[in-house]
Amino acid sequence: MITAPAPMPPAYNSGDTAWMLAAAAMVLLMTPALAFFYGGMVRTKHILVMLKMSFASLCFVTILWFIVGYSLAFGPDVGGVGLIGNLDHAFLRGIGPTTLTGSIPTYVYTTFQMGFAIVTVALISGSIAGRVTMRGWLVFSVLWLLIVYVPIAHWVFDTEHGWITKHLGALDFAGGLPVELNSGIAGLAVAVVIRGPADFRRKEPTPNNIPLVMIGVALLWFGWLAFNAGSAVRDTGTAATAFINTQLGAAGAMVTWPLVEYWRTRRVTMMGVGSAAVAGMVAITPACGEIDPSGALVTGLVAGVVCAFAVTLKYRLNVDDTLDVVGVHGAGGLVGLIMVGLFATSAVSGKEGLFYGGGGTLLWKQIVAILAVAAFSFVLTWILAKVVDVVVGFADQETYAAVPGQEEERAYDFRTAERLDALTGGGRGGPDRETLAEIQRLLREHREG
């Protein structure tokens, strides 16, 4: 006998659910997109490593989120002070097909939030690209998710209990604190522990595949629209505002970052354009559902300038933030959170920032939230990276260079022999001195990836 499924509660809304199912899928796509983005930016020999780090996050964070992550981030608050949830919903216990979060099934909401956790962990890998062991990364990412990300997610995303949103009253619509600022500060901490070579500027990786980078940017952009608009958790006008604001933020940064790049180098690169789009979307993330479209455009314009300069600070600080996680996500998140305190408008968020007659109260709350998350993330991430390095081994300046079996799997087949044959004329006489020098260069390039 077939049992009919239990009817949905009256609060259930099929339109909201359909939108959030699509949004969750788009957000989950962002981590493979990040893998392409990072993979195109590193040396050829490190492409597969970057792909593995991102896809490992997809696997392990998914499982941990199901076991304890969701419960700790969104479960009933421990002590009523908004610091962490309890384990009532471990293994999604007490949640079923008809359990709702707002007007959508909780299964959909937890999957949507799972995507945030996955991509935040994966983002950190860009700060230490090509210089850590995979075993160290796996141990670090598991510990970091539970010790650093989950508490901050509870502070911000659990609007009924979290101390930042409920008790402090700071605003963060789609994750500027737990995702953007957190990943940037964590990237800084882990880069301080896992130092690059002293001359890292000279050895900075040249992007191996810029079209792959731009494919990653395009897919990130696609997912980001749902990342931000989906944070409304309903198909409402707020979601629509977040949607258009995300587009405007990205476009604004793509104007100003290339201008800074041209002023400094007299050229505009596709790497700069792609990074600008990401910086704009990072900055608009906390503000997208709190400010109007004019404020969103200003946010993007400001973020493009700030992040274009911020990515060069690593040379002054002598910290090898390899793929500019600190300069883009840390600085971009900071810009967006400050912009909320300046441009929040009651027409969108119900609260007013400094420029809309609200005084400096909201801006001060934003600053307190920024300082709290930055301090918490940096200190705990630094400790975790140190412990993992001592206990299981984290730092590895020659990652996968001599791992058995790694030589059997390459990102690209360069057909070096065919190129050398063409240089030597296919056996029609010996090569001259210049050709020999080119052959030596090709062999060296092939060895180094």
CSV table of C-alpha atoms in Angstrom, one decimal:
chain,number,residue,atom,x,y,z
A,1,MET,CA,0.0,0.0,0.0
A,2,ILE,CA,1.4,3.4,-1.0
A,3,THR,CA,1.2,6.0,1.7
A,4,ALA,CA,0.3,9.5,0.6
A,5,PRO,CA,2.9,12.2,1.5
A,6,ALA,CA,2.1,14.4,4.4
A,7,PRO,CA,0.5,17.7,3.3
A,8,MET,CA,2.6,20.8,3.5
A,9,PRO,CA,1.9,23.3,6.2
A,10,PRO,CA,-0.2,26.4,5.3
A,11,ALA,CA,2.8,28.7,5.4
A,12,TYR,CA,4.4,26.7,2.5
A,13,ASN,CA,4.9,28.7,-0.7
A,14,SER,CA,5.6,26.9,-3.9
A,15,GLY,CA,7.0,30.0,-5.7
A,16,ASP,CA,9.4,30.7,-3.0
A,17,THR,CA,10.5,27.1,-2.9
A,18,ALA,CA,11.0,26.9,-6.7
A,19,TRP,CA,13.2,30.0,-6.6
A,20,MET,CA,15.3,28.8,-3.6
A,21,LEU,CA,15.8,25.4,-5.3
A,22,ALA,CA,17.3,27.2,-8.3
A,23,ALA,CA,19.3,29.5,-6.1
A,24,ALA,CA,20.8,26.7,-4.1
A,25,ALA,CA,21.9,24.9,-7.3
A,26,MET,CA,23.4,28.2,-8.6
A,27,VAL,CA,25.3,28.7,-5.3
A,28,LEU,CA,26.6,25.2,-5.3
A,29,LEU,CA,28.0,25.8,-8.8
A,30,MET,CA,30.2,28.6,-7.5
A,31,THR,CA,32.8,26.3,-6.0
A,32,PRO,CA,33.5,24.5,-9.3
A,33,ALA,CA,33.6,28.0,-10.8
A,34,LEU,CA,36.1,29.0,-8.2
A,35,ALA,CA,38.2,26.0,-9.1
A,36,PHE,CA,38.3,27.1,-12.7
A,37,PHE,CA,39.1,30.7,-11.7
A,38,TYR,CA,41.9,29.7,-9.4
A,39,GLY,CA,43.1,26.9,-11.7
A,40,GLY,CA,43.7,29.3,-14.6
A,41,MET,CA,45.6,31.7,-12.4
A,42,VAL,CA,48.3,29.3,-11.2
A,43,ARG,CA,51.3,27.6,-12.9
A,44,THR,CA,50.4,24.7,-15.0
A,45,LYS,CA,51.8,22.1,-12.6
A,46,HIS,CA,49.4,23.4,-9.8
A,47,ILE,CA,46.1,23.4,-11.8
A,48,LEU,CA,45.0,20.0,-10.7
A,49,VAL,CA,46.0,20.8,-7.1
A,50,MET,CA,43.7,23.8,-7.1
A,51,LEU,CA,40.8,21.8,-8.6
A,52,LYS,CA,41.3,19.1,-5.9
A,53,MET,CA,41.3,21.6,-3.1
A,54,SER,CA,37.9,23.1,-4.3
A,55,PHE,CA,36.3,19.8,-5.0
A,56,ALA,CA,37.5,18.4,-1.6
A,57,SER,CA,35.6,21.3,0.0
A,58,LEU,CA,32.5,20.3,-2.0
A,59,CYS,CA,32.8,16.8,-0.6
A,60,PHE,CA,33.9,17.2,3.0
A,61,VAL,CA,32.0,20.4,3.9
A,62,THR,CA,28.8,18.8,2.5
A,63,ILE,CA,29.1,15.9,4.8
A,64,LEU,CA,30.2,17.9,7.9
A,65,TRP,CA,27.3,20.4,7.3
A,66,PHE,CA,24.9,17.5,7.4
A,67,ILE,CA,26.4,15.9,10.5
A,68,VAL,CA,26.9,19.0,12.7
A,69,GLY,CA,27.5,22.2,10.8
A,70,TYR,CA,23.9,23.2,10.1
A,71,SER,CA,22.9,22.5,13.7
A,72,LEU,CA,25.7,24.5,15.2
A,73,ALA,CA,25.0,27.4,12.9
A,74,PHE,CA,21.2,27.4,12.9
A,75,GLY,CA,20.2,25.2,15.8
A,76,PRO,CA,18.7,26.5,19.1
A,77,ASP,CA,21.0,29.0,20.7
A,78,VAL,CA,23.3,27.9,23.6
A,79,GLY,CA,22.9,30.2,26.5
A,80,GLY,CA,20.8,32.8,24.7
A,81,VAL,CA,23.8,35.0,23.9
A,82,GLY,CA,24.0,34.3,20.2
A,83,LEU,CA,27.4,32.7,20.0
A,84,ILE,CA,26.7,29.1,18.8
A,85,GLY,CA,23.8,26.7,18.2
A,86,ASN,CA,23.4,23.4,19.9
A,87,LEU,CA,23.4,19.8,18.5
A,88,ASP,CA,19.6,19.3,18.4
A,89,HIS,CA,19.6,19.1,14.6
A,90,ALA,CA,22.8,17.0,14.2
A,91,PHE,CA,22.3,14.7,11.2
A,92,LEU,CA,19.3,17.0,10.4
A,93,ARG,CA,17.5,15.3,13.3
A,94,GLY,CA,14.0,16.7,13.9
A,95,ILE,CA,13.8,18.0,10.3
A,96,GLY,CA,11.6,16.4,7.7
A,97,PRO,CA,10.2,17.0,4.2
A,98,THR,CA,7.4,19.2,5.6
A,99,THR,CA,9.6,21.2,8.1
A,100,LEU,CA,9.7,24.8,7.0
A,101,THR,CA,12.1,27.6,7.3
A,102,GLY,CA,9.9,30.6,6.6
A,103,SER,CA,7.8,29.5,3.6
A,104,ILE,CA,10.3,26.9,2.1
A,105,PRO,CA,11.3,23.4,3.2
A,106,THR,CA,14.2,23.5,5.6
A,107,TYR,CA,16.0,20.9,3.4
A,108,VAL,CA,16.2,23.6,0.7
A,109,TYR,CA,17.4,26.2,3.1
A,110,THR,CA,20.1,24.1,4.7
A,111,THR,CA,21.4,23.2,1.2
A,112,PHE,CA,21.4,26.8,0.2
A,113,GLN,CA,23.5,27.7,3.3
A,114,MET,CA,25.7,24.6,2.7
A,115,GLY,CA,26.8,26.3,-0.5
A,116,PHE,CA,27.9,29.3,1.4
A,117,ALA,CA,30.0,27.2,3.7
A,118,ILE,CA,31.6,25.2,0.9
A,119,VAL,CA,32.7,28.2,-1.2
A,120,THR,CA,34.0,30.1,1.9
A,121,VAL,CA,36.4,27.2,2.8
A,122,ALA,CA,37.5,26.9,-0.9
A,123,LEU,CA,38.2,30.6,-1.1
A,124,ILE,CA,41.0,30.3,1.4
A,125,SER,CA,43.0,28.0,-0.8
A,126,GLY,CA,43.9,30.9,-3.1
A,127,SER,CA,46.1,32.5,-0.4
A,128,ILE,CA,48.3,29.4,-0.2
A,129,ALA,CA,48.0,28.1,-3.8
A,130,GLY,CA,50.8,25.7,-4.7
A,131,ARG,CA,52.5,25.5,-1.4
A,132,VAL,CA,50.6,23.2,0.9
A,133,THR,CA,50.1,19.4,1.2
A,134,MET,CA,46.7,18.0,0.4
A,135,ARG,CA,46.5,16.1,3.7
A,136,GLY,CA,47.2,19.3,5.6
A,137,TRP,CA,44.5,21.1,3.6
A,138,LEU,CA,41.9,18.5,4.3
A,139,VAL,CA,42.6,18.5,8.1
A,140,PHE,CA,42.7,22.3,8.1
A,141,SER,CA,39.5,22.8,6.2
A,142,VAL,CA,37.6,20.4,8.4
A,143,LEU,CA,38.7,22.1,11.6
A,144,TRP,CA,38.3,25.6,10.1
A,145,LEU,CA,34.8,25.0,9.1
A,146,LEU,CA,33.7,23.9,12.6
A,147,ILE,CA,35.9,26.2,14.7
A,148,VAL,CA,35.8,29.5,12.7
A,149,TYR,CA,33.1,29.5,10.0
A,150,VAL,CA,30.2,27.9,11.9
A,151,PRO,CA,30.3,30.3,14.9
A,152,ILE,CA,30.5,33.4,12.6
A,153,ALA,CA,27.6,32.0,10.5
A,154,HIS,CA,25.5,31.7,13.7
A,155,TRP,CA,26.4,35.3,14.7
A,156,VAL,CA,25.2,36.7,11.4
A,157,PHE,CA,22.9,34.3,9.5
A,158,ASP,CA,20.8,33.2,12.5
A,159,THR,CA,18.8,36.4,12.6
A,160,GLU,CA,16.7,35.2,15.6
A,161,HIS,CA,19.7,34.5,17.9
A,162,GLY,CA,23.0,35.6,16.4
A,163,TRP,CA,24.7,38.3,18.5
A,164,ILE,CA,25.8,40.4,15.5
A,165,THR,CA,22.4,40.7,13.8
A,166,LYS,CA,20.1,40.4,16.7
A,167,HIS,CA,21.9,41.8,19.7
A,168,LEU,CA,24.3,44.2,18.1
A,169,GLY,CA,22.0,45.2,15.2
A,170,ALA,CA,24.6,45.3,12.4
A,171,LEU,CA,23.4,44.6,8.9
A,172,ASP,CA,24.8,42.0,6.5
A,173,PHE,CA,22.4,40.8,3.9
A,174,ALA,CA,24.2,38.0,2.1
A,175,GLY,CA,27.4,37.1,4.0
A,176,GLY,CA,29.9,40.0,3.9
A,177,LEU,CA,31.1,39.0,7.4
A,178,PRO,CA,31.0,35.2,7.4
A,179,VAL,CA,32.0,34.6,3.8
A,180,GLU,CA,33.9,37.6,2.4
A,181,LEU,CA,35.7,39.3,5.3
A,182,ASN,CA,36.1,36.0,7.0
A,183,SER,CA,37.8,34.2,4.1
A,184,GLY,CA,40.0,37.3,3.4
A,185,ILE,CA,41.2,37.5,7.0
A,186,ALA,CA,41.6,33.7,7.2
A,187,GLY,CA,43.6,33.8,4.0
A,188,LEU,CA,45.9,36.4,5.5
A,189,ALA,CA,46.4,34.4,8.7
A,190,VAL,CA,47.2,31.1,6.9
A,191,ALA,CA,49.5,32.9,4.4
A,192,VAL,CA,51.4,34.3,7.4
A,193,VAL,CA,51.9,30.8,8.7
A,194,ILE,CA,52.6,29.1,5.3
A,195,ARG,CA,55.0,31.7,4.0
A,196,GLY,CA,56.0,31.8,0.4
A,197,PRO,CA,59.6,32.2,-0.8
A,198,ALA,CA,61.4,35.4,0.2
A,199,ASP,CA,61.4,36.5,-3.5
A,200,PHE,CA,57.8,35.5,-4.1
A,201,ARG,CA,57.2,38.7,-6.1
A,202,ARG,CA,59.7,37.6,-8.7
A,203,LYS,CA,58.3,34.0,-8.7
A,204,GLU,CA,54.7,35.0,-8.7
A,205,PRO,CA,52.8,32.6,-11.0
A,206,THR,CA,51.9,33.8,-14.5
A,207,PRO,CA,48.3,32.8,-15.3
A,208,ASN,CA,48.5,29.6,-17.4
A,209,ASN,CA,45.0,29.9,-19.0
A,210,ILE,CA,43.2,33.3,-18.9
A,211,PRO,CA,40.2,32.0,-20.8
A,212,LEU,CA,39.8,29.4,-18.0
A,213,VAL,CA,40.0,32.3,-15.5
A,214,MET,CA,37.2,34.1,-17.3
A,215,ILE,CA,35.0,31.0,-17.6
A,216,GLY,CA,35.4,30.8,-13.8
A,217,VAL,CA,34.4,34.5,-13.5
A,218,ALA,CA,31.4,34.0,-15.7
A,219,LEU,CA,30.1,31.1,-13.6
A,220,LEU,CA,30.9,32.8,-10.4
A,221,TRP,CA,28.8,35.8,-11.6
A,222,PHE,CA,25.9,33.5,-12.5
A,223,GLY,CA,26.0,31.9,-9.1
A,224,TRP,CA,26.5,35.2,-7.3
A,225,LEU,CA,23.2,36.5,-8.5
A,226,ALA,CA,21.5,33.7,-6.6
A,227,PHE,CA,24.0,33.9,-3.7
A,228,ASN,CA,22.8,37.5,-3.0
A,229,ALA,CA,19.2,37.5,-4.2
A,230,GLY,CA,18.6,34.1,-2.7
A,231,SER,CA,19.5,35.5,0.7
A,232,ALA,CA,16.0,37.1,0.7
A,233,VAL,CA,14.7,33.4,1.0
A,234,ARG,CA,11.6,34.5,-0.9
A,235,ASP,CA,10.8,35.7,-4.4
A,236,THR,CA,10.0,39.2,-3.3
A,237,GLY,CA,11.0,42.7,-4.2
A,238,THR,CA,14.0,42.5,-1.8
A,239,ALA,CA,15.3,39.6,-3.9
A,240,ALA,CA,14.8,41.7,-7.0
A,241,THR,CA,16.7,44.6,-5.4
A,242,ALA,CA,19.6,42.3,-4.4
A,243,PHE,CA,19.7,40.9,-8.0
A,244,ILE,CA,20.0,44.2,-9.8
A,245,ASN,CA,22.4,45.6,-7.1
A,246,THR,CA,24.7,42.6,-7.6
A,247,GLN,CA,24.9,43.4,-11.3
A,248,LEU,CA,25.5,47.1,-10.7
A,249,GLY,CA,28.2,46.4,-8.1
A,250,ALA,CA,30.2,44.2,-10.5
A,251,ALA,CA,29.8,46.6,-13.4
A,252,GLY,CA,31.0,49.6,-11.2
A,253,ALA,CA,34.1,47.8,-10.1
A,254,MET,CA,34.9,46.8,-13.7
A,255,VAL,CA,35.1,50.5,-14.6
A,256,THR,CA,37.4,51.7,-11.8
A,257,TRP,CA,39.8,48.8,-11.4
A,258,PRO,CA,40.9,48.9,-15.0
A,259,LEU,CA,41.4,52.7,-14.7
A,260,VAL,CA,43.7,52.2,-11.8
A,261,GLU,CA,45.5,49.4,-13.7
A,262,TYR,CA,45.9,51.6,-16.7
A,263,TRP,CA,47.1,54.6,-14.6
A,264,ARG,CA,49.8,52.3,-13.0
A,265,THR,CA,50.9,50.2,-16.0
A,266,ARG,CA,49.5,51.9,-19.1
A,267,ARG,CA,47.6,48.7,-20.0
A,268,VAL,CA,44.4,46.9,-19.1
A,269,THR,CA,44.5,43.1,-18.7
A,270,MET,CA,41.8,40.5,-18.7
A,271,MET,CA,43.0,39.3,-15.3
A,272,GLY,CA,42.3,42.8,-14.0
A,273,VAL,CA,38.9,42.9,-15.6
A,274,GLY,CA,38.0,39.5,-14.1
A,275,SER,CA,39.3,40.4,-10.7
A,276,ALA,CA,37.4,43.6,-10.8
A,277,ALA,CA,34.1,41.8,-11.4
A,278,VAL,CA,34.7,39.6,-8.5
A,279,ALA,CA,35.7,42.5,-6.3
A,280,GLY,CA,32.5,44.3,-7.1
A,281,MET,CA,30.4,41.3,-6.3
A,282,VAL,CA,32.3,40.8,-3.1
A,283,ALA,CA,31.6,44.4,-2.0
A,284,ILE,CA,27.9,44.4,-2.8
A,285,THR,CA,27.3,41.1,-1.0
A,286,PRO,CA,26.6,42.6,2.5
A,287,ALA,CA,24.8,45.6,1.0
A,288,CYS,CA,22.7,44.2,-1.8
A,289,GLY,CA,19.5,44.0,0.2
A,290,GLU,CA,20.1,47.0,2.3
A,291,ILE,CA,20.8,49.9,-0.2
A,292,ASP,CA,19.2,51.1,-3.4
A,293,PRO,CA,20.7,50.7,-6.9
A,294,SER,CA,22.5,54.1,-6.8
A,295,GLY,CA,24.3,53.1,-3.7
A,296,ALA,CA,25.1,49.7,-5.3
A,297,LEU,CA,26.8,51.4,-8.2
A,298,VAL,CA,28.8,53.7,-5.9
A,299,THR,CA,29.8,50.6,-3.9
A,300,GLY,CA,31.1,48.9,-7.0
A,301,LEU,CA,33.0,52.0,-8.1
A,302,VAL,CA,34.7,52.4,-4.7
A,303,ALA,CA,35.5,48.7,-4.4
A,304,GLY,CA,37.2,48.7,-7.8
A,305,VAL,CA,39.6,51.4,-6.6
A,306,VAL,CA,40.2,50.0,-3.1
A,307,CYS,CA,40.8,46.4,-4.2
A,308,ALA,CA,43.0,47.4,-7.1
A,309,PHE,CA,45.4,49.0,-4.6
A,310,ALA,CA,44.8,46.4,-1.9
A,311,VAL,CA,46.1,43.5,-4.0
A,312,THR,CA,49.6,45.2,-4.0
A,313,LEU,CA,49.8,45.5,-0.2
A,314,LYS,CA,51.1,42.0,0.0
A,315,TYR,CA,54.4,43.2,-1.4
A,316,ARG,CA,54.7,45.9,1.3
A,317,LEU,CA,53.7,43.4,4.0
A,318,ASN,CA,55.8,40.6,2.5
A,319,VAL,CA,53.0,38.1,2.8
A,320,ASP,CA,52.5,35.8,-0.2
A,321,ASP,CA,48.7,36.0,-0.7
A,322,THR,CA,49.2,34.2,-3.9
A,323,LEU,CA,45.8,34.7,-5.7
A,324,ASP,CA,44.8,37.9,-3.8
A,325,VAL,CA,42.2,36.5,-1.5
A,326,VAL,CA,43.0,39.2,1.1
A,327,GLY,CA,43.1,42.0,-1.4
A,328,VAL,CA,39.8,41.1,-3.1
A,329,HIS,CA,37.7,39.3,-0.5
A,330,GLY,CA,39.0,40.9,2.6
A,331,ALA,CA,39.2,44.5,1.3
A,332,GLY,CA,36.1,44.1,-0.8
A,333,GLY,CA,34.1,42.7,2.1
A,334,LEU,CA,35.3,45.6,4.2
A,335,VAL,CA,34.2,48.2,1.7
A,336,GLY,CA,30.7,46.6,1.4
A,337,LEU,CA,30.1,46.5,5.1
A,338,ILE,CA,31.1,50.1,5.5
A,339,MET,CA,28.9,51.1,2.6
A,340,VAL,CA,25.9,49.6,4.5
A,341,GLY,CA,26.6,52.1,7.3
A,342,LEU,CA,26.7,54.9,4.8
A,343,PHE,CA,24.0,54.0,2.2
A,344,ALA,CA,21.4,51.9,4.0
A,345,THR,CA,18.0,53.3,3.3
A,346,SER,CA,14.6,52.6,5.0
A,347,ALA,CA,13.0,52.2,1.5
A,348,VAL,CA,15.0,48.9,1.1
A,349,SER,CA,16.1,47.7,4.5
A,350,GLY,CA,14.0,49.6,7.1
A,351,LYS,CA,17.2,51.2,8.5
A,352,GLU,CA,19.1,54.3,7.5
A,353,GLY,CA,22.8,54.9,7.1
A,354,LEU,CA,24.8,58.1,7.6
A,355,PHE,CA,24.0,59.5,4.2
A,356,TYR,CA,20.2,58.9,4.6
A,357,GLY,CA,19.7,60.7,7.9
A,358,GLY,CA,20.4,57.8,10.2
A,359,GLY,CA,23.4,59.3,11.9
A,360,GLY,CA,26.5,57.3,12.7
A,361,THR,CA,24.8,54.6,14.8
A,362,LEU,CA,24.6,52.0,12.1
A,363,LEU,CA,28.0,52.8,10.8
A,364,TRP,CA,29.5,52.2,14.3
A,365,LYS,CA,27.7,48.9,14.6
A,366,GLN,CA,29.2,47.8,11.3
A,367,ILE,CA,32.7,48.7,12.5
A,368,VAL,CA,32.2,46.7,15.7
A,369,ALA,CA,31.1,43.7,13.7
A,370,ILE,CA,34.0,44.0,11.3
A,371,LEU,CA,36.6,44.2,14.2
A,372,ALA,CA,35.0,41.3,16.0
A,373,VAL,CA,34.9,39.0,13.0
A,374,ALA,CA,38.4,40.0,11.8
A,375,ALA,CA,40.0,39.4,15.2
A,376,PHE,CA,38.2,36.1,15.8
A,377,SER,CA,39.0,34.8,12.3
A,378,PHE,CA,42.6,35.8,12.3
A,379,VAL,CA,43.6,34.5,15.7
A,380,LEU,CA,41.8,31.1,15.4
A,381,THR,CA,42.9,30.6,11.8
A,382,TRP,CA,46.6,31.3,12.7
A,383,ILE,CA,46.4,28.9,15.6
A,384,LEU,CA,44.8,26.2,13.5
A,385,ALA,CA,47.3,26.6,10.7
A,386,LYS,CA,50.2,26.3,13.1
A,387,VAL,CA,48.8,23.2,14.8
A,388,VAL,CA,48.1,21.5,11.5
A,389,ASP,CA,51.5,22.3,10.2
A,390,VAL,CA,53.2,20.8,13.3
A,391,VAL,CA,50.9,17.8,13.7
A,392,VAL,CA,50.3,16.5,10.1
A,393,GLY,CA,52.4,18.8,8.0
A,394,PHE,CA,50.9,21.7,6.1
A,395,ALA,CA,53.6,23.7,4.3
A,396,ASP,CA,55.1,22.2,1.2
A,397,GLN,CA,56.9,24.5,-1.2
A,398,GLU,CA,57.0,21.8,-3.9
A,399,THR,CA,53.4,20.6,-3.7
A,400,TYR,CA,52.9,17.5,-5.7
A,401,ALA,CA,56.1,17.9,-7.6
A,402,ALA,CA,57.3,14.4,-6.7
A,403,VAL,CA,54.1,12.6,-5.6
A,404,PRO,CA,54.0,9.1,-7.0
A,405,GLY,CA,51.5,8.9,-9.8
A,406,GLN,CA,51.1,12.7,-10.2
A,407,GLU,CA,53.2,12.6,-13.3
A,408,GLU,CA,50.6,10.4,-14.9
A,409,GLU,CA,48.0,13.1,-14.7
A,410,ARG,CA,48.5,16.4,-16.3
A,411,ALA,CA,46.1,19.3,-16.9
A,412,TYR,CA,47.4,19.8,-20.4
A,413,ASP,CA,49.4,17.7,-22.9
A,414,PHE,CA,51.8,20.1,-24.5
A,415,ARG,CA,53.2,17.7,-27.1
A,416,THR,CA,56.7,19.0,-26.3
A,417,ALA,CA,58.3,16.5,-28.7
A,418,GLU,CA,56.2,17.9,-31.6
A,419,ARG,CA,57.3,21.4,-30.8
A,420,LEU,CA,60.9,20.4,-30.6
A,421,ASP,CA,60.7,18.5,-33.9
A,422,ALA,CA,59.3,21.7,-35.5
A,423,LEU,CA,62.1,23.8,-34.1
A,424,THR,CA,64.8,21.4,-35.4
A,425,GLY,CA,63.2,21.3,-38.9
A,426,GLY,CA,61.9,17.7,-38.6
A,427,GLY,CA,65.4,16.2,-38.9
A,428,ARG,CA,66.4,18.4,-42.0
A,429,GLY,CA,69.8,19.5,-40.7
A,430,GLY,CA,70.9,20.5,-37.2
A,431,PRO,CA,69.5,23.4,-35.2
A,432,ASP,CA,71.5,26.7,-34.9
A,433,ARG,CA,72.5,28.3,-31.6
A,434,GLU,CA,69.3,30.3,-31.2
A,435,THR,CA,67.2,27.2,-31.9
A,436,LEU,CA,69.2,25.3,-29.3
A,437,ALA,CA,68.6,28.0,-26.8
A,438,GLU,CA,64.8,27.9,-27.5
A,439,ILE,CA,64.9,24.1,-27.1
A,440,GLN,CA,66.5,24.5,-23.7
A,441,ARG,CA,63.9,27.1,-22.7
A,442,LEU,CA,61.1,24.7,-23.8
A,443,LEU,CA,62.5,21.8,-21.8
A,444,ARG,CA,62.9,24.0,-18.8
A,445,GLU,CA,59.3,25.3,-19.2
A,446,HIS,CA,58.1,21.7,-19.6
A,447,ARG,CA,59.9,20.6,-16.4
A,448,GLU,CA,58.6,23.5,-14.4
A,449,GLY,CA,55.0,23.1,-15.6
